[in-house]
């Protein structure tokens, strides 16, 4: 007998949580911190952070005390809230009908969102969320040069750049294929002054079809396509 794990964009509601029958696990985790203006959940697990936290706690039993309560010290609450705020209106979903590694599932869900999973220096689980624009006020850490032994700069790989994309979504487990797709979006649709010839990448190499295993909602797939293309149509300067 196969156990099916499903989180549905149509509204998979979890109302059997021991903490508060009106909220999800994530609500209980956030409320326990006594933070002001926290984003309450509505009992529907659809944001990437909500799905990941529920998989961690429900399926993998991560962060649970012996009495079944949540150990809040193992979660970076502020980073979870930031991820939730960045995905307002997102409706992700999945149906997994085979035994898979939980870490792999979590990483793949995060790869189809604006957030990446990390453990911070306190060994707390949380997210790094990519914003569409940054200002000086977003800087939250300064590194003193005297603590830097060596560093180097490099650019991201040219083959990782593409200037148009199409997303395949709403995966059908029975037929093992994707039944929906987004229209092709070009970088010039997002940035009218974008020069497609700048990187000397031809039309075929500059296009990518992206399979979204954890998307079934059209507007969410379109939002991810836009976010992804904005970050992939140019190279990036990296420091190590």
PDB file of C-alpha atoms in Angstrom:
ATOM      1  CA  UNK A   1       0.000   0.000   0.000  1.00  0.00           C
ATOM      2  CA  UNK A   2       1.405   3.371  -1.033  1.00  0.00           C
ATOM      3  CA  UNK A   3       1.173   6.303   1.326  1.00  0.00           C
ATOM      4  CA  UNK A   4       0.332   9.508  -0.517  1.00  0.00           C
ATOM      5  CA  UNK A   5       1.549  12.860   0.758  1.00  0.00           C
ATOM      6  CA  UNK A   6      -0.475  15.700  -0.713  1.00  0.00           C
ATOM      7  CA  UNK A   7      -0.516  19.463  -0.285  1.00  0.00           C
ATOM      8  CA  UNK A   8      -3.086  21.014  -2.562  1.00  0.00           C
ATOM      9  CA  UNK A   9      -3.331  24.519  -3.960  1.00  0.00           C
ATOM     10  CA  UNK A  10      -7.072  23.965  -3.961  1.00  0.00           C
ATOM     11  CA  UNK A  11      -6.930  24.107  -0.180  1.00  0.00           C
ATOM     12  CA  UNK A  12      -5.518  21.230   1.863  1.00  0.00           C
ATOM     13  CA  UNK A  13      -6.705  22.102   5.349  1.00  0.00           C
ATOM     14  CA  UNK A  14      -5.113  20.640   8.456  1.00  0.00           C
ATOM     15  CA  UNK A  15      -7.384  21.041  11.456  1.00  0.00           C
ATOM     16  CA  UNK A  16      -6.139  18.257  13.722  1.00  0.00           C
ATOM     17  CA  UNK A  17      -3.152  20.134  15.154  1.00  0.00           C
ATOM     18  CA  UNK A  18      -2.919  19.679  18.917  1.00  0.00           C
ATOM     19  CA  UNK A  19      -1.959  23.310  19.517  1.00  0.00           C
ATOM     20  CA  UNK A  20      -4.983  25.116  18.090  1.00  0.00           C
ATOM     21  CA  UNK A  21      -7.621  23.419  15.932  1.00  0.00           C
ATOM     22  CA  UNK A  22      -8.179  26.619  13.954  1.00  0.00           C
ATOM     23  CA  UNK A  23      -4.601  27.058  12.797  1.00  0.00           C
ATOM     24  CA  UNK A  24      -1.861  25.080  11.077  1.00  0.00           C
ATOM     25  CA  UNK A  25       1.400  23.975  12.651  1.00  0.00           C
ATOM     26  CA  UNK A  26       3.024  27.101  11.310  1.00  0.00           C
ATOM     27  CA  UNK A  27       0.473  29.370  12.997  1.00  0.00           C
ATOM     28  CA  UNK A  28       1.192  27.684  16.305  1.00  0.00           C
ATOM     29  CA  UNK A  29       4.910  28.148  15.778  1.00  0.00           C
ATOM     30  CA  UNK A  30       4.551  31.857  14.954  1.00  0.00           C
ATOM     31  CA  UNK A  31       2.010  32.638  17.665  1.00  0.00           C
ATOM     32  CA  UNK A  32       4.265  31.081  20.303  1.00  0.00           C
ATOM     33  CA  UNK A  33       6.858  33.790  19.652  1.00  0.00           C
ATOM     34  CA  UNK A  34       4.520  36.612  20.797  1.00  0.00           C
ATOM     35  CA  UNK A  35       5.598  38.711  17.814  1.00  0.00           C
ATOM     36  CA  UNK A  36       3.554  41.689  16.682  1.00  0.00           C
ATOM     37  CA  UNK A  37       1.872  41.763  13.261  1.00  0.00           C
ATOM     38  CA  UNK A  38       2.766  38.190  12.409  1.00  0.00           C
ATOM     39  CA  UNK A  39       1.192  36.796   9.217  1.00  0.00           C
ATOM     40  CA  UNK A  40      -1.470  34.392  10.493  1.00  0.00           C
ATOM     41  CA  UNK A  41      -2.141  31.259   8.482  1.00  0.00           C
ATOM     42  CA  UNK A  42      -5.700  30.387   7.525  1.00  0.00           C
ATOM     43  CA  UNK A  43      -5.547  26.625   7.853  1.00  0.00           C
ATOM     44  CA  UNK A  44      -4.560  26.167   4.203  1.00  0.00           C
ATOM     45  CA  UNK A  45      -1.059  24.922   3.426  1.00  0.00           C
ATOM     46  CA  UNK A  46      -0.027  26.486   0.119  1.00  0.00           C
ATOM     47  CA  UNK A  47       2.936  28.853   0.572  1.00  0.00           C
ATOM     48  CA  UNK A  48       6.326  27.134   0.047  1.00  0.00           C
ATOM     49  CA  UNK A  49       7.421  27.926   3.616  1.00  0.00           C
ATOM     50  CA  UNK A  50       4.183  26.468   5.015  1.00  0.00           C
ATOM     51  CA  UNK A  51       4.533  23.245   3.022  1.00  0.00           C
ATOM     52  CA  UNK A  52       8.190  22.829   3.983  1.00  0.00           C
ATOM     53  CA  UNK A  53       7.585  23.472   7.691  1.00  0.00           C
ATOM     54  CA  UNK A  54       4.685  21.026   7.692  1.00  0.00           C
ATOM     55  CA  UNK A  55       6.796  18.355   5.995  1.00  0.00           C
ATOM     56  CA  UNK A  56       9.590  18.912   8.510  1.00  0.00           C
ATOM     57  CA  UNK A  57       7.359  18.669  11.559  1.00  0.00           C
ATOM     58  CA  UNK A  58       4.583  16.313  10.452  1.00  0.00           C
ATOM     59  CA  UNK A  59       6.417  13.902   8.182  1.00  0.00           C
ATOM     60  CA  UNK A  60      10.008  14.094   9.433  1.00  0.00           C
ATOM     61  CA  UNK A  61       9.257  14.871  13.109  1.00  0.00           C
ATOM     62  CA  UNK A  62      11.896  17.593  13.104  1.00  0.00           C
ATOM     63  CA  UNK A  63      11.748  20.096  15.956  1.00  0.00           C
ATOM     64  CA  UNK A  64       9.403  18.096  18.163  1.00  0.00           C
ATOM     65  CA  UNK A  65       9.882  17.668  21.884  1.00  0.00           C
ATOM     66  CA  UNK A  66       9.212  14.328  23.577  1.00  0.00           C
ATOM     67  CA  UNK A  67       5.722  15.479  24.553  1.00  0.00           C
ATOM     68  CA  UNK A  68       4.898  16.320  20.929  1.00  0.00           C
ATOM     69  CA  UNK A  69       5.141  20.087  21.329  1.00  0.00           C
ATOM     70  CA  UNK A  70       7.273  22.180  18.982  1.00  0.00           C
ATOM     71  CA  UNK A  71      10.762  23.225  20.032  1.00  0.00           C
ATOM     72  CA  UNK A  72      10.747  26.829  18.792  1.00  0.00           C
ATOM     73  CA  UNK A  73      14.493  27.192  19.386  1.00  0.00           C
ATOM     74  CA  UNK A  74      15.336  25.128  16.297  1.00  0.00           C
ATOM     75  CA  UNK A  75      13.536  27.503  13.892  1.00  0.00           C
ATOM     76  CA  UNK A  76      14.585  30.939  12.632  1.00  0.00           C
ATOM     77  CA  UNK A  77      11.156  32.546  12.997  1.00  0.00           C
ATOM     78  CA  UNK A  78      11.993  35.909  11.439  1.00  0.00           C
ATOM     79  CA  UNK A  79      13.290  34.296   8.258  1.00  0.00           C
ATOM     80  CA  UNK A  80      10.130  32.157   8.045  1.00  0.00           C
ATOM     81  CA  UNK A  81       7.976  35.275   8.326  1.00  0.00           C
ATOM     82  CA  UNK A  82      10.033  37.023   5.631  1.00  0.00           C
ATOM     83  CA  UNK A  83       9.559  34.064   3.290  1.00  0.00           C
ATOM     84  CA  UNK A  84       5.807  34.057   3.914  1.00  0.00           C
ATOM     85  CA  UNK A  85       5.585  37.785   3.193  1.00  0.00           C
ATOM     86  CA  UNK A  86       7.441  37.308  -0.112  1.00  0.00           C
ATOM     87  CA  UNK A  87       4.952  34.655  -1.233  1.00  0.00           C
ATOM     88  CA  UNK A  88       1.653  36.403  -0.556  1.00  0.00           C
ATOM     89  CA  UNK A  89      -0.931  34.944  -2.924  1.00  0.00           C
ATOM     90  CA  UNK A  90       1.234  31.965  -3.899  1.00  0.00           C
ATOM     91  CA  UNK A  91      -0.545  28.611  -4.153  1.00  0.00           C
ATOM     92  CA  UNK A  92       1.938  25.758  -4.488  1.00  0.00           C
ATOM     93  CA  UNK A  93       0.975  22.099  -4.271  1.00  0.00           C
ATOM     94  CA  UNK A  94       2.253  18.576  -4.675  1.00  0.00           C
ATOM     95  CA  UNK A  95       1.187  14.960  -4.576  1.00  0.00           C
ATOM     96  CA  UNK A  96       3.950  12.461  -3.834  1.00  0.00           C
ATOM     97  CA  UNK A  97       2.906   8.849  -4.330  1.00  0.00           C
ATOM     98  CA  UNK A  98       6.246   7.139  -3.770  1.00  0.00           C
ATOM     99  CA  UNK A  99       8.827   6.977  -0.985  1.00  0.00           C
ATOM    100  CA  UNK A 100      11.310   9.816  -1.431  1.00  0.00           C
ATOM    101  CA  UNK A 101      13.997  11.496   0.627  1.00  0.00           C
ATOM    102  CA  UNK A 102      12.509  14.389   2.617  1.00  0.00           C
ATOM    103  CA  UNK A 103      15.578  16.583   2.168  1.00  0.00           C
ATOM    104  CA  UNK A 104      15.331  16.212  -1.600  1.00  0.00           C
ATOM    105  CA  UNK A 105      11.644  17.167  -1.643  1.00  0.00           C
ATOM    106  CA  UNK A 106      12.264  20.243   0.513  1.00  0.00           C
ATOM    107  CA  UNK A 107      15.138  21.409  -1.692  1.00  0.00           C
ATOM    108  CA  UNK A 108      13.058  20.979  -4.864  1.00  0.00           C
ATOM    109  CA  UNK A 109      10.110  22.908  -3.406  1.00  0.00           C
ATOM    110  CA  UNK A 110      12.445  25.728  -2.393  1.00  0.00           C
ATOM    111  CA  UNK A 111      14.016  25.769  -5.868  1.00  0.00           C
ATOM    112  CA  UNK A 112      10.578  26.600  -7.286  1.00  0.00           C
ATOM    113  CA  UNK A 113      10.135  29.564  -4.953  1.00  0.00           C
ATOM    114  CA  UNK A 114      11.865  32.808  -3.960  1.00  0.00           C
ATOM    115  CA  UNK A 115      13.432  31.234  -0.851  1.00  0.00           C
ATOM    116  CA  UNK A 116      16.256  28.812  -0.079  1.00  0.00           C
ATOM    117  CA  UNK A 117      16.497  26.670   3.030  1.00  0.00           C
ATOM    118  CA  UNK A 118      19.436  27.213   5.383  1.00  0.00           C
ATOM    119  CA  UNK A 119      20.649  26.538   8.890  1.00  0.00           C
ATOM    120  CA  UNK A 120      21.958  29.730  10.480  1.00  0.00           C
ATOM    121  CA  UNK A 121      24.931  30.095  12.829  1.00  0.00           C
ATOM    122  CA  UNK A 122      22.669  29.075  15.737  1.00  0.00           C
ATOM    123  CA  UNK A 123      21.803  25.870  13.841  1.00  0.00           C
ATOM    124  CA  UNK A 124      18.228  27.071  13.399  1.00  0.00           C
ATOM    125  CA  UNK A 125      16.274  26.067  10.310  1.00  0.00           C
ATOM    126  CA  UNK A 126      15.068  28.970   8.201  1.00  0.00           C
ATOM    127  CA  UNK A 127      15.050  30.606   4.795  1.00  0.00           C
ATOM    128  CA  UNK A 128      17.067  33.040   2.721  1.00  0.00           C
ATOM    129  CA  UNK A 129      14.568  34.942   0.575  1.00  0.00           C
ATOM    130  CA  UNK A 130      15.584  36.738  -2.620  1.00  0.00           C
ATOM    131  CA  UNK A 131      13.979  40.161  -3.030  1.00  0.00           C
ATOM    132  CA  UNK A 132      13.298  41.810  -6.371  1.00  0.00           C
ATOM    133  CA  UNK A 133      15.183  44.943  -5.305  1.00  0.00           C
ATOM    134  CA  UNK A 134      17.476  45.938  -2.471  1.00  0.00           C
ATOM    135  CA  UNK A 135      18.370  49.157  -0.667  1.00  0.00           C
ATOM    136  CA  UNK A 136      21.061  50.054   1.846  1.00  0.00           C
ATOM    137  CA  UNK A 137      18.563  49.420   4.652  1.00  0.00           C
ATOM    138  CA  UNK A 138      18.433  45.741   3.691  1.00  0.00           C
ATOM    139  CA  UNK A 139      22.015  45.206   4.876  1.00  0.00           C
ATOM    140  CA  UNK A 140      21.845  43.312   8.172  1.00  0.00           C
ATOM    141  CA  UNK A 141      25.431  42.109   8.509  1.00  0.00           C
ATOM    142  CA  UNK A 142      28.826  43.756   8.094  1.00  0.00           C
ATOM    143  CA  UNK A 143      31.997  41.664   7.864  1.00  0.00           C
ATOM    144  CA  UNK A 144      35.087  43.231   9.384  1.00  0.00           C
ATOM    145  CA  UNK A 145      37.916  42.985   6.782  1.00  0.00           C
ATOM    146  CA  UNK A 146      40.392  41.933   9.478  1.00  0.00           C
ATOM    147  CA  UNK A 147      38.496  38.634   9.794  1.00  0.00           C
ATOM    148  CA  UNK A 148      38.723  37.898   6.055  1.00  0.00           C
ATOM    149  CA  UNK A 149      41.828  35.812   5.331  1.00  0.00           C
ATOM    150  CA  UNK A 150      41.347  35.697   1.565  1.00  0.00           C
ATOM    151  CA  UNK A 151      38.614  36.168  -1.005  1.00  0.00           C
ATOM    152  CA  UNK A 152      38.059  36.078  -4.731  1.00  0.00           C
ATOM    153  CA  UNK A 153      35.493  37.355  -7.216  1.00  0.00           C
ATOM    154  CA  UNK A 154      34.010  35.376 -10.055  1.00  0.00           C
ATOM    155  CA  UNK A 155      31.033  35.524 -12.379  1.00  0.00           C
ATOM    156  CA  UNK A 156      28.299  32.965 -12.744  1.00  0.00           C
ATOM    157  CA  UNK A 157      28.623  30.594 -15.677  1.00  0.00           C
ATOM    158  CA  UNK A 158      27.571  31.817 -19.100  1.00  0.00           C
ATOM    159  CA  UNK A 159      25.656  28.597 -19.772  1.00  0.00           C
ATOM    160  CA  UNK A 160      23.396  29.364 -16.797  1.00  0.00           C
ATOM    161  CA  UNK A 161      22.045  32.470 -18.562  1.00  0.00           C
ATOM    162  CA  UNK A 162      18.845  32.339 -20.602  1.00  0.00           C
ATOM    163  CA  UNK A 163      16.728  35.160 -21.999  1.00  0.00           C
ATOM    164  CA  UNK A 164      13.394  33.413 -22.517  1.00  0.00           C
ATOM    165  CA  UNK A 165      11.517  30.636 -20.751  1.00  0.00           C
ATOM    166  CA  UNK A 166       8.362  28.571 -20.635  1.00  0.00           C
ATOM    167  CA  UNK A 167       7.128  26.723 -17.539  1.00  0.00           C
ATOM    168  CA  UNK A 168       5.431  23.330 -17.545  1.00  0.00           C
ATOM    169  CA  UNK A 169       3.211  22.792 -14.516  1.00  0.00           C
ATOM    170  CA  UNK A 170       0.324  20.794 -13.033  1.00  0.00           C
ATOM    171  CA  UNK A 171       2.115  17.459 -13.045  1.00  0.00           C
ATOM    172  CA  UNK A 172      -0.096  14.392 -13.560  1.00  0.00           C
ATOM    173  CA  UNK A 173       1.180  11.485 -11.469  1.00  0.00           C
ATOM    174  CA  UNK A 174      -0.858   8.910 -13.377  1.00  0.00           C
ATOM    175  CA  UNK A 175       0.348   9.886 -16.848  1.00  0.00           C
ATOM    176  CA  UNK A 176       3.783  11.092 -15.694  1.00  0.00           C
ATOM    177  CA  UNK A 177       3.612  14.362 -17.605  1.00  0.00           C
ATOM    178  CA  UNK A 178       2.723  18.038 -17.291  1.00  0.00           C
ATOM    179  CA  UNK A 179      -0.693  19.044 -18.593  1.00  0.00           C
ATOM    180  CA  UNK A 180      -0.352  22.838 -18.456  1.00  0.00           C
ATOM    181  CA  UNK A 181       2.232  25.333 -19.667  1.00  0.00           C
ATOM    182  CA  UNK A 182       2.788  29.066 -19.459  1.00  0.00           C
ATOM    183  CA  UNK A 183       3.324  31.289 -22.506  1.00  0.00           C
ATOM    184  CA  UNK A 184       6.924  31.978 -23.529  1.00  0.00           C
ATOM    185  CA  UNK A 185       8.239  35.069 -21.730  1.00  0.00           C
ATOM    186  CA  UNK A 186      11.294  36.965 -22.962  1.00  0.00           C
ATOM    187  CA  UNK A 187      13.672  39.119 -20.963  1.00  0.00           C
ATOM    188  CA  UNK A 188      12.683  41.971 -23.268  1.00  0.00           C
ATOM    189  CA  UNK A 189       9.128  41.644 -21.930  1.00  0.00           C
ATOM    190  CA  UNK A 190      10.508  42.435 -18.478  1.00  0.00           C
ATOM    191  CA  UNK A 191      13.276  44.837 -19.489  1.00  0.00           C
ATOM    192  CA  UNK A 192      12.515  46.622 -22.802  1.00  0.00           C
ATOM    193  CA  UNK A 193      16.152  47.750 -23.133  1.00  0.00           C
ATOM    194  CA  UNK A 194      17.532  44.233 -22.656  1.00  0.00           C
ATOM    195  CA  UNK A 195      20.037  43.332 -25.386  1.00  0.00           C
ATOM    196  CA  UNK A 196      19.552  39.687 -26.345  1.00  0.00           C
ATOM    197  CA  UNK A 197      22.833  39.706 -28.322  1.00  0.00           C
ATOM    198  CA  UNK A 198      24.924  41.030 -25.424  1.00  0.00           C
ATOM    199  CA  UNK A 199      25.990  37.562 -24.202  1.00  0.00           C
ATOM    200  CA  UNK A 200      26.258  36.147 -27.733  1.00  0.00           C
ATOM    201  CA  UNK A 201      23.791  33.367 -26.920  1.00  0.00           C
ATOM    202  CA  UNK A 202      21.701  32.048 -29.802  1.00  0.00           C
ATOM    203  CA  UNK A 203      17.927  31.699 -29.694  1.00  0.00           C
ATOM    204  CA  UNK A 204      17.893  27.976 -28.851  1.00  0.00           C
ATOM    205  CA  UNK A 205      20.582  28.100 -26.161  1.00  0.00           C
ATOM    206  CA  UNK A 206      18.985  31.211 -24.691  1.00  0.00           C
ATOM    207  CA  UNK A 207      15.635  29.525 -24.075  1.00  0.00           C
ATOM    208  CA  UNK A 208      14.716  27.142 -21.278  1.00  0.00           C
ATOM    209  CA  UNK A 209      11.676  24.990 -20.604  1.00  0.00           C
ATOM    210  CA  UNK A 210      11.262  24.661 -16.832  1.00  0.00           C
ATOM    211  CA  UNK A 211       9.378  21.768 -15.238  1.00  0.00           C
ATOM    212  CA  UNK A 212       7.553  22.910 -12.105  1.00  0.00           C
ATOM    213  CA  UNK A 213       6.774  19.735 -10.188  1.00  0.00           C
ATOM    214  CA  UNK A 214       5.254  21.614  -7.260  1.00  0.00           C
ATOM    215  CA  UNK A 215       3.002  24.080  -9.094  1.00  0.00           C
ATOM    216  CA  UNK A 216      -0.575  23.610 -10.271  1.00  0.00           C
ATOM    217  CA  UNK A 217      -1.864  27.181 -10.018  1.00  0.00           C
ATOM    218  CA  UNK A 218      -1.544  29.336 -13.156  1.00  0.00           C
ATOM    219  CA  UNK A 219      -0.939  32.713 -11.503  1.00  0.00           C
ATOM    220  CA  UNK A 220       1.693  31.246  -9.172  1.00  0.00           C
ATOM    221  CA  UNK A 221       3.494  29.528 -12.071  1.00  0.00           C
ATOM    222  CA  UNK A 222       3.514  32.830 -13.982  1.00  0.00           C
ATOM    223  CA  UNK A 223       4.857  34.688 -10.948  1.00  0.00           C
ATOM    224  CA  UNK A 224       7.682  32.179 -10.512  1.00  0.00           C
ATOM    225  CA  UNK A 225       8.488  32.338 -14.248  1.00  0.00           C
ATOM    226  CA  UNK A 226       8.817  36.126 -14.024  1.00  0.00           C
ATOM    227  CA  UNK A 227      10.947  35.974 -10.858  1.00  0.00           C
ATOM    228  CA  UNK A 228      13.195  33.239 -12.260  1.00  0.00           C
ATOM    229  CA  UNK A 229      13.783  34.963 -15.591  1.00  0.00           C
ATOM    230  CA  UNK A 230      14.619  38.252 -13.860  1.00  0.00           C
ATOM    231  CA  UNK A 231      17.395  36.427 -12.015  1.00  0.00           C
ATOM    232  CA  UNK A 232      18.656  34.293 -14.908  1.00  0.00           C
ATOM    233  CA  UNK A 233      18.765  36.722 -17.849  1.00  0.00           C
ATOM    234  CA  UNK A 234      22.042  38.288 -16.648  1.00  0.00           C
ATOM    235  CA  UNK A 235      25.234  36.986 -15.085  1.00  0.00           C
ATOM    236  CA  UNK A 236      25.991  37.501 -11.395  1.00  0.00           C
ATOM    237  CA  UNK A 237      29.108  38.645  -9.588  1.00  0.00           C
ATOM    238  CA  UNK A 238      29.993  36.307  -6.732  1.00  0.00           C
ATOM    239  CA  UNK A 239      32.498  36.599  -3.916  1.00  0.00           C
ATOM    240  CA  UNK A 240      34.042  33.650  -2.069  1.00  0.00           C
TER     241      UNK A 240
END
